[in-house]
Amino acid sequence: MSQEQFAAFLGITQDTVRGWIQTDTVPRVKIAGRNFVNLELMSRHLRDGKDIFTKGDYAD
């Protein structure tokens, strides 16, 4: 999901989502030079019981 769509879905600013991407707080996938929130991975982790996302969780 695009950063813009994710921000709108959560009712937060795009700057907040960009910050989460930059600090590896949410999973991302890079396509054609653009960062997208990896909802598949995030959904899997939520189903597995993850309920806190912190800085560096998704650092490579």
GROMACS .gro file of C-alpha atoms in nm:
model
   60
    1MET     CA    1   0.000   0.000   0.000
    2SER     CA    2   0.133   0.344  -0.080
    3GLN     CA    3   0.241   0.565   0.206
    4GLU     CA    4  -0.034   0.810   0.114
    5GLN     CA    5  -0.303   0.540   0.121
    6PHE     CA    6  -0.172   0.400   0.450
    7ALA     CA    7  -0.180   0.745   0.611
    8ALA     CA    8  -0.536   0.806   0.490
    9PHE     CA    9  -0.646   0.460   0.608
   10LEU     CA   10  -0.512   0.525   0.958
   11GLY     CA   11  -0.616   0.891   0.965
   12ILE     CA   12  -0.260   1.014   1.024
   13THR     CA   13  -0.024   1.239   0.834
   14GLN     CA   14   0.194   1.124   0.549
   15ASP     CA   15   0.491   1.265   0.740
   16THR     CA   16   0.422   1.020   1.022
   17VAL     CA   17   0.418   0.726   0.782
   18ARG     CA   18   0.737   0.849   0.614
   19GLY     CA   19   0.900   0.866   0.956
   20TRP     CA   20   0.792   0.509   1.034
   21ILE     CA   21   0.936   0.393   0.701
   22GLN     CA   22   1.265   0.578   0.760
   23THR     CA   23   1.306   0.434   1.110
   24ASP     CA   24   1.207   0.080   1.004
   25THR     CA   25   0.907   0.083   1.239
   26VAL     CA   26   0.674  -0.068   0.977
   27PRO     CA   27   0.766  -0.320   0.708
   28ARG     CA   28   0.825  -0.181   0.362
   29VAL     CA   29   0.890  -0.294   0.011
   30LYS     CA   30   1.065  -0.078  -0.246
   31ILE     CA   31   0.921  -0.086  -0.599
   32ALA     CA   32   1.059   0.129  -0.879
   33GLY     CA   33   1.236   0.351  -0.628
   34ARG     CA   34   0.925   0.411  -0.414
   35ASN     CA   35   0.863   0.278  -0.063
   36PHE     CA   36   0.533   0.102   0.006
   37VAL     CA   37   0.404  -0.035   0.335
   38ASN     CA   38   0.422  -0.415   0.321
   39LEU     CA   39   0.069  -0.495   0.442
   40GLU     CA   40   0.109  -0.867   0.383
   41LEU     CA   41   0.400  -0.890   0.627
   42MET     CA   42   0.238  -0.651   0.873
   43SER     CA   43  -0.088  -0.851   0.865
   44ARG     CA   44   0.099  -1.176   0.921
   45HIS     CA   45   0.279  -1.033   1.224
   46LEU     CA   46  -0.047  -0.897   1.365
   47ARG     CA   47  -0.212  -1.240   1.323
   48ASP     CA   48   0.087  -1.394   1.503
   49GLY     CA   49   0.026  -1.164   1.801
   50LYS     CA   50   0.254  -0.865   1.738
   51ASP     CA   51   0.086  -0.561   1.889
   52ILE     CA   52   0.372  -0.314   1.927
   53PHE     CA   53   0.577  -0.178   1.639
   54THR     CA   54   0.895   0.000   1.742
   55LYS     CA   55   1.186   0.173   1.575
   56GLY     CA   56   1.417  -0.076   1.407
   57ASP     CA   57   1.174  -0.370   1.402
   58TYR     CA   58   1.212  -0.400   1.025
   59ALA     CA   59   1.574  -0.299   0.974
   60ASP     CA   60   1.743  -0.519   0.717
   0.00000   0.00000   0.00000
